[in-house]
Amino acid sequence: MAILVGTASWTDKTLIDCGRFYPKEAKTPEARLRYYASIFPLVEVDSSYYAIPDPVTAQNWVERTPETFTFNVKAFRLFTGHQTDPKVMHKDIKEALGTMKTLYYRSTAPEIRAELWRRFVDALAPLRIAGKLGLVHFQFPPWLMCNPEGHAHVEHCIEMMEGHTVSVEFRHQSWLDEAHRARTLDFLREMKVVHTIVDGPQGFANSVPMLVETTHPDYGLVRLHGRNTETYNAKGASSAAERFDYDYPDEEIRELVVEALRIAYKVRNTHIIFNNCDEDKGQRNGITFLKMLLAHG
């Protein structure tokens, strides 16, 4: 069994601006990734949620990291059902879209959707060929509910990523409430995808409980969003750093390490992603997690 620990992104503005994680000489994207990969064996690529990366960029990631390094890649936001600005599209796609101001998956022409899926898969190819691609992570929006339409869209996304290992994270409580959780877990097992175990603020319609259940024999995934209920849905929060501003105390990290060890006995690979991405909180908490894990032997 293997437990890999990392953070969601290594290029967040608040992380770089705080000046505490990267050494002063790490001033370029290459230097930062090399330094990050000298500490953590895993990272989640979040930039791919905002725009489909270029395969050349992915090849650079391959060349700048150790042979055993792993990238989890977040799926492009249009695919998951989030509204998308055409400005983030490739030039020819923008031209084909014409004057459209906002895109949703269901209202995008089928041929354009198919081409975007193709380009996303192509972008992942360098990581996959190098053996460095872990999970392709689909974080669905709060308005995707546990109903026939919701199931159909999740199934569609999984089918489009055939040949990849997909992880799924829900943001509507209906998927994992007491009435639906057994059916949801069965659905994920049937589709052969990874259920994302979420630690996050509770008490909201877009909160899901930390349900420590695995649905895939090879992977378990835990994403840690912090527990800041004041900022999670705060009006005017303009960035993920503001929403997930939380510093896990050692006692909470110790409890999470115990949970990770339990998960690791069920699957071959357990991925722990700290998404409390304000300044260097995720990196500091991740290093603490690693030290506690090592103390367990």
PDB file of C-alpha atoms in Angstrom, residues 3 210 212 251-265 289 292-293 296:
ATOM      1  CA  ILE A   3      -0.056   6.864   0.871  1.00  0.00           C
ATOM      2  CA  MET A 210     -16.850  12.887   5.517  1.00  0.00           C
ATOM      3  CA  VAL A 212     -14.898   7.157   4.693  1.00  0.00           C
ATOM      4  CA  GLU A 251      -4.729  17.236  16.687  1.00  0.00           C
ATOM      5  CA  GLU A 252      -7.011  17.302  13.635  1.00  0.00           C
ATOM      6  CA  ILE A 253      -4.133  16.264  11.360  1.00  0.00           C
ATOM      7  CA  ARG A 254      -3.375  13.376  13.715  1.00  0.00           C
ATOM      8  CA  GLU A 255      -6.981  12.188  13.427  1.00  0.00           C
ATOM      9  CA  LEU A 256      -6.803  12.444   9.618  1.00  0.00           C
ATOM     10  CA  VAL A 257      -3.607  10.385   9.561  1.00  0.00           C
ATOM     11  CA  VAL A 258      -5.415   7.613  11.429  1.00  0.00           C
ATOM     12  CA  GLU A 259      -8.238   7.707   8.860  1.00  0.00           C
ATOM     13  CA  ALA A 260      -5.713   7.599   6.003  1.00  0.00           C
ATOM     14  CA  LEU A 261      -4.101   4.496   7.477  1.00  0.00           C
ATOM     15  CA  ARG A 262      -7.506   2.811   7.685  1.00  0.00           C
ATOM     16  CA  ILE A 263      -8.196   3.640   4.051  1.00  0.00           C
ATOM     17  CA  ALA A 264      -4.752   2.410   3.015  1.00  0.00           C
ATOM     18  CA  TYR A 265      -5.580  -1.110   4.190  1.00  0.00           C
ATOM     19  CA  PHE A 289       0.853  15.111   7.887  1.00  0.00           C
ATOM     20  CA  MET A 292       3.109  12.119  11.489  1.00  0.00           C
ATOM     21  CA  LEU A 293       2.723   9.426   8.847  1.00  0.00           C
ATOM     22  CA  HIS A 296       3.656   5.660  12.319  1.00  0.00           C
TER      23      HIS A 296
END
